[in-house]
Structure formats: structure tokens, C-alpha cells
PDB file of C-alpha atoms in Angstrom:
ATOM      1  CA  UNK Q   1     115.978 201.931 146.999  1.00  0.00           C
ATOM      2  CA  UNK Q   2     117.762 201.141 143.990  1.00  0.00           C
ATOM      3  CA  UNK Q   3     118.080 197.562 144.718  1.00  0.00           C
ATOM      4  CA  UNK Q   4     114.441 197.062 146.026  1.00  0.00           C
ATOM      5  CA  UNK Q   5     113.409 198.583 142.111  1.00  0.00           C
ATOM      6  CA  UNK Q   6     116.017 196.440 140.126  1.00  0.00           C
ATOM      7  CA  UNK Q   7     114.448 193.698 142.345  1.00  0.00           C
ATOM      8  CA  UNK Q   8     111.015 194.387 140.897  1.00  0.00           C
ATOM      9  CA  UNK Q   9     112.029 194.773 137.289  1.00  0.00           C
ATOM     10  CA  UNK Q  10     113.778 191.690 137.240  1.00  0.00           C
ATOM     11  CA  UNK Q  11     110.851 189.631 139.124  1.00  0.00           C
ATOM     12  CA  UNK Q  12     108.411 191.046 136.267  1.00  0.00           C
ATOM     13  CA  UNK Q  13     110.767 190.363 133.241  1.00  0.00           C
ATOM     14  CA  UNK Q  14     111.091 186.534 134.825  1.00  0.00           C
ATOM     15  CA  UNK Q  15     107.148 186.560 134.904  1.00  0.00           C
ATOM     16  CA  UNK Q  16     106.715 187.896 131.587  1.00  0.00           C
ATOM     17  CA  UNK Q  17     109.506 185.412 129.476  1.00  0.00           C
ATOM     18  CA  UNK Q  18     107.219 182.421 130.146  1.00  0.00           C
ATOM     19  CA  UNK Q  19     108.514 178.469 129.481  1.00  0.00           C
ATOM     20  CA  UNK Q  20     108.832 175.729 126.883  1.00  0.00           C
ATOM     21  CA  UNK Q  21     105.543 174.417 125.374  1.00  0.00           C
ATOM     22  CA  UNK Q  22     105.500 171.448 123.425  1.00  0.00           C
ATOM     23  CA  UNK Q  23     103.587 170.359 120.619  1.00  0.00           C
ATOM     24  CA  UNK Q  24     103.022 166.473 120.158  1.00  0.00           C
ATOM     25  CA  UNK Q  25     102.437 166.204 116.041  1.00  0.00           C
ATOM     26  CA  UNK Q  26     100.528 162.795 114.837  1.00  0.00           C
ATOM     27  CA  UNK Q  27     100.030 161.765 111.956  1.00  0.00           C
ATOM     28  CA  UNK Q  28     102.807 162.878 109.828  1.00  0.00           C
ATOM     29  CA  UNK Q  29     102.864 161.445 106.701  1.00  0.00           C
ATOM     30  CA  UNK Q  30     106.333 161.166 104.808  1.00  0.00           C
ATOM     31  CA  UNK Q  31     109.395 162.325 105.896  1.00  0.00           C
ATOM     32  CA  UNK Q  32     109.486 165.246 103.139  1.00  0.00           C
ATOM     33  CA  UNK Q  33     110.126 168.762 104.319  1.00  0.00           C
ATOM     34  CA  UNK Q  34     110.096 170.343 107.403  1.00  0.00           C
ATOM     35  CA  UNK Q  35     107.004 170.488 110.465  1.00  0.00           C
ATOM     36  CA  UNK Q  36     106.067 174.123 111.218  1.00  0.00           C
ATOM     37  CA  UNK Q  37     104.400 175.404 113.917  1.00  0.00           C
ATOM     38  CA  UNK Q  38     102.644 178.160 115.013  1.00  0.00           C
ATOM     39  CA  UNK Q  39     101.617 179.914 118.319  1.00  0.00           C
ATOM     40  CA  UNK Q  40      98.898 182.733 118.104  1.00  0.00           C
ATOM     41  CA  UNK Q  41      97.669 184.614 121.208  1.00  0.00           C
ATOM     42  CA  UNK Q  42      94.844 186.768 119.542  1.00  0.00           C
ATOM     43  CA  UNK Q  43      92.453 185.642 116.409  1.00  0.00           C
ATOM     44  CA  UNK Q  44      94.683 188.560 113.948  1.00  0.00           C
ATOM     45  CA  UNK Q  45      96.695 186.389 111.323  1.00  0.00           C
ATOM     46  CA  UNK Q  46      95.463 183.146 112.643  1.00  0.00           C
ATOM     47  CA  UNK Q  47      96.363 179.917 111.340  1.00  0.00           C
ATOM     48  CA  UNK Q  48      98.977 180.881 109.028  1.00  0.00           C
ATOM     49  CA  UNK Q  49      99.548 184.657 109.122  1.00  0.00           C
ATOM     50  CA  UNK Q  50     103.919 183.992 109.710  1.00  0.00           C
ATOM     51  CA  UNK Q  51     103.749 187.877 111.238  1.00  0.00           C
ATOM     52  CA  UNK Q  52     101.098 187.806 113.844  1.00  0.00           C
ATOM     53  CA  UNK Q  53     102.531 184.654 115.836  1.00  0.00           C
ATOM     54  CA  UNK Q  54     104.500 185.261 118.768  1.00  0.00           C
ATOM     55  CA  UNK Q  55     105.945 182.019 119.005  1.00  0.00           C
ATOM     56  CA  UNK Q  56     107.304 179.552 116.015  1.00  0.00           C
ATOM     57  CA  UNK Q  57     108.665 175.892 115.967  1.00  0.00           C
ATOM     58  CA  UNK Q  58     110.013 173.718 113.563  1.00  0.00           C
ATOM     59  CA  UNK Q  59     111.652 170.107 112.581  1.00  0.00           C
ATOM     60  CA  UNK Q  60     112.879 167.800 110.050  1.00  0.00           C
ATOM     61  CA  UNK Q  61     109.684 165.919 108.708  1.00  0.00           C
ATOM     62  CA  UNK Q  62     109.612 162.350 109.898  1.00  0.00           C
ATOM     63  CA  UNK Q  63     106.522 159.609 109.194  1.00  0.00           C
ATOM     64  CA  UNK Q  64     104.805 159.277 112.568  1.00  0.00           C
ATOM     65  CA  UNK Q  65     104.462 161.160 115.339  1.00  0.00           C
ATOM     66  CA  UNK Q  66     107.357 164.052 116.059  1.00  0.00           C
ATOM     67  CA  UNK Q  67     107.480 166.561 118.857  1.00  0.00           C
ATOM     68  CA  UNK Q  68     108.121 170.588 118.201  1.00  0.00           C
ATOM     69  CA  UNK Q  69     108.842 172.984 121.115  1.00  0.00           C
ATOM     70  CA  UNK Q  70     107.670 176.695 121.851  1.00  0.00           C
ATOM     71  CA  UNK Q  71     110.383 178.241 123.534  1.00  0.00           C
ATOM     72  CA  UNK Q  72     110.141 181.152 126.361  1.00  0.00           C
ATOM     73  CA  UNK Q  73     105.940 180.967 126.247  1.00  0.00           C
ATOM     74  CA  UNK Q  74     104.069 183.205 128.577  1.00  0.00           C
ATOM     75  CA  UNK Q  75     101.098 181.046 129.598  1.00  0.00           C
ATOM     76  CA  UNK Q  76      97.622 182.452 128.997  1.00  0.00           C
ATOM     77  CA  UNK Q  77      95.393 181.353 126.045  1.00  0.00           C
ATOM     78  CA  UNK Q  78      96.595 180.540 122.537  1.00  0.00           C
ATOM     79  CA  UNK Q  79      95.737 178.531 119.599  1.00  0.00           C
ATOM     80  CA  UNK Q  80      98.228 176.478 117.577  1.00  0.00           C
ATOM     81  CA  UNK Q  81      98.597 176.029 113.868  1.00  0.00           C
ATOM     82  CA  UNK Q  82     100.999 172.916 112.259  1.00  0.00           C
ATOM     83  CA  UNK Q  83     101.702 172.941 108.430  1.00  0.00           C
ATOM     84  CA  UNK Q  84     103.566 169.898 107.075  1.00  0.00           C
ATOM     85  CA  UNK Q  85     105.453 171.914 104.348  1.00  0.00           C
ATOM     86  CA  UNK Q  86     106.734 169.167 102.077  1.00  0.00           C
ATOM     87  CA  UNK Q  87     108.000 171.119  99.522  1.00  0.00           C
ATOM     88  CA  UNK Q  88     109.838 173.742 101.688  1.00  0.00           C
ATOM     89  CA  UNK Q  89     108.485 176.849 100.705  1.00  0.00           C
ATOM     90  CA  UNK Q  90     107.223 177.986 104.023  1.00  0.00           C
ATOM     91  CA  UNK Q  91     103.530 178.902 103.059  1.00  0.00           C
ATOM     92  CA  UNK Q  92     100.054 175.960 102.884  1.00  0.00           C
ATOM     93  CA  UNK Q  93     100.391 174.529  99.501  1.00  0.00           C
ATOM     94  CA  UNK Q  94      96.469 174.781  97.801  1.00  0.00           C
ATOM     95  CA  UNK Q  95      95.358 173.509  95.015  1.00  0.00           C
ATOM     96  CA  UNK Q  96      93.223 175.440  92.447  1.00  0.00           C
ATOM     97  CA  UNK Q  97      89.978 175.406  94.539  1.00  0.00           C
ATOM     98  CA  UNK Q  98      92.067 176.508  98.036  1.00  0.00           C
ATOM     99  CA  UNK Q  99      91.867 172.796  99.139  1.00  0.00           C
ATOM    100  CA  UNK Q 100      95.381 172.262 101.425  1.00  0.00           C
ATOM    101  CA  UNK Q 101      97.871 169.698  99.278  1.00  0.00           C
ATOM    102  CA  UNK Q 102     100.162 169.495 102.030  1.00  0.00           C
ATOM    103  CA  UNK Q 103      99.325 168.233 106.033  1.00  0.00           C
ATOM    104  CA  UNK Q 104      97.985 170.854 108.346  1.00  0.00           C
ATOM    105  CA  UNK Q 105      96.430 170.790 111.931  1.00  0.00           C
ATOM    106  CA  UNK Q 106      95.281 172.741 114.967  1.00  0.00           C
ATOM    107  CA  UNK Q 107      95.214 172.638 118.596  1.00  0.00           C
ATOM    108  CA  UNK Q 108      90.855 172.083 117.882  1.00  0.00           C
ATOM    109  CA  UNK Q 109      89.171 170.365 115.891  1.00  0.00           C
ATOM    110  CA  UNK Q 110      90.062 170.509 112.201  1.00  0.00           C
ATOM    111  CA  UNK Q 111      87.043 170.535 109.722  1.00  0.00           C
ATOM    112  CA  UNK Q 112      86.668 171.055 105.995  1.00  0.00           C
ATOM    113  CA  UNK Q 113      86.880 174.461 106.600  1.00  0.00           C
ATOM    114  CA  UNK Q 114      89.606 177.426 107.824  1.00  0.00           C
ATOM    115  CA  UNK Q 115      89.776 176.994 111.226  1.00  0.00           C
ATOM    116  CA  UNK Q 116      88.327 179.127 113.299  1.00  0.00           C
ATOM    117  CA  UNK Q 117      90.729 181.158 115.960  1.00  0.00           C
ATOM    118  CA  UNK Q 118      88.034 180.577 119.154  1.00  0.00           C
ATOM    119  CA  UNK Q 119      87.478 176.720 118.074  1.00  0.00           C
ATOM    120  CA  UNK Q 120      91.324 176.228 119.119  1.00  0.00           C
ATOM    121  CA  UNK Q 121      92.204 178.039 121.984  1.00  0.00           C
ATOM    122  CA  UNK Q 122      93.888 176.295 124.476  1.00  0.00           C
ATOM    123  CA  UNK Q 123      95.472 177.174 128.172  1.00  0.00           C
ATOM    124  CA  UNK Q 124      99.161 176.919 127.717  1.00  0.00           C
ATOM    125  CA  UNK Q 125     101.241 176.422 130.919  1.00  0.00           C
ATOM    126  CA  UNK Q 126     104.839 176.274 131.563  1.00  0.00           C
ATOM    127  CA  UNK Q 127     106.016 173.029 130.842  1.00  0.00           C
ATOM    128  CA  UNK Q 128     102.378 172.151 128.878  1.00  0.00           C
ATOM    129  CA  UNK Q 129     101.934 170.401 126.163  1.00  0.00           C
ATOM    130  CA  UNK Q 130      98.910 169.899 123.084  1.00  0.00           C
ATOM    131  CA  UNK Q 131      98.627 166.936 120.737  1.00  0.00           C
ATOM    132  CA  UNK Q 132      97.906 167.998 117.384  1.00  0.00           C
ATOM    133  CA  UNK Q 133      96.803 165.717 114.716  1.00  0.00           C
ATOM    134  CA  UNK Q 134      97.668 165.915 111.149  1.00  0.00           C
ATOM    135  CA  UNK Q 135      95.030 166.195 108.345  1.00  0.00           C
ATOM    136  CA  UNK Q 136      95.824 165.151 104.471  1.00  0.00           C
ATOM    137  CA  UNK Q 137      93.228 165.764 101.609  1.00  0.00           C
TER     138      UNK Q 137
END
């Protein structure tokens, strides 16, 4: 009995940890800073609220095109937010009309506006991956 219910416990912690997810960055600018990203399962806190993501990646800056991974994922739907934080104070720098001085993207489609959570959900899989493209004003 014992072993049959350690058997189950363990089979639904292994389905609930999840796998990498990588996120292909383009367009970096500069190598200034560090690449953040972000992995949000529901719309709360979404694209930059640090608190509500339940997954976070990072790496050195480099011009170009860099790759970030989300470790232990569960799959299901998501969204992704990337801030290219040049100055490395780990928050979208703005200028005095809100307008983003430093590089951010989504796993969508990135307007002139805050992105929107339902315009960039995405199914993430095990071993998936999402290009994300870099926007500079």
C-alpha cells in the first residue's frame, strides 16, 4: 500500500515540475546590461509585474540574437515578456510620457501600446521554444 501511494505522489510531482523552455531573443541592440525574461501563466502582473511570474530568465546583453531558458516549465498556456535592461536596474526604463527607453518584446505582437496578456499567449511544451523580437523607440 505504502509503496503503490509513494508511487503516485512521485508520478504527479514529475508531471507537475514541467521542462526547459527557451526563448530565442532578436534584435538585441548593444551589448549593455542584462536580457530579462518573463513567463506569466494568468493576465495578473503581466508584462512586467517581477511577482506574478512563475518563471524568470536572464543573460549578459549581447548585439544580435541571444537565447534565454525557462527552467522546470509546466506546459499549458503562457505569455512571455523580454526587457533589455541596459542600465541594470531591473524595472522598463520610460521616459516622461511612459514611452519604453530601453528594448522590450513579447511572445505576440508588440504595438505602440502595453501589451495585452490574451494577444501573447502561447502553448509552451517541454522542450518548446518562442522567438521574440526586440522593439527600440
Amino acid at each position: 500500500m505504502f509503496s503503490r501511494v509513494f508511487l503516485t505522489w512521485a508520478a504527479c510531482a514529475a508531471l507537475a515540475k514541467g521542462g526547459d523552455f527557451t526563448v530565442e531573443v532578436r534584435n538585441v541592440r548593444n551589448d549593455r546590461g542584462m536580457v530579462r525574461a518573463l513567463l506569466f501563466s494568468k493576465e495578473e502582473g503581466f508584462p512586467d509585474g517581477q511577482a506574478s511570474a512563475v518563471a524568470r530568465a536572464e543573460a549578459k546583453a549581447g548585439k544580435g540574437t541571444l537565447k534565454l531558458v525557462f527552467k522546470n516549465v509546466v506546459p499549458g498556456r503562457h505569455a512571455v515578456s523580454v526587457l533589455h535592461d541596459e542600465n541594470g536596474d531591473g524595472k522598463a526604463g520610460v521616459n516622461f510620457i511612459g514611452i519604453p527607453t530601453e528594448g522590450v518584446g513579447v511572445s505576440g505582437r508588440m504595438g505602440n501600446t502595453k501589451p495585452a496578456f490574451a494577444d501573447c499567449v502561447i502553448d509552451v511544451a517541454e522542450g518548446g521554444a518562442v522567438t521574440v523580437t526586440m522593439k527600440y523607440w
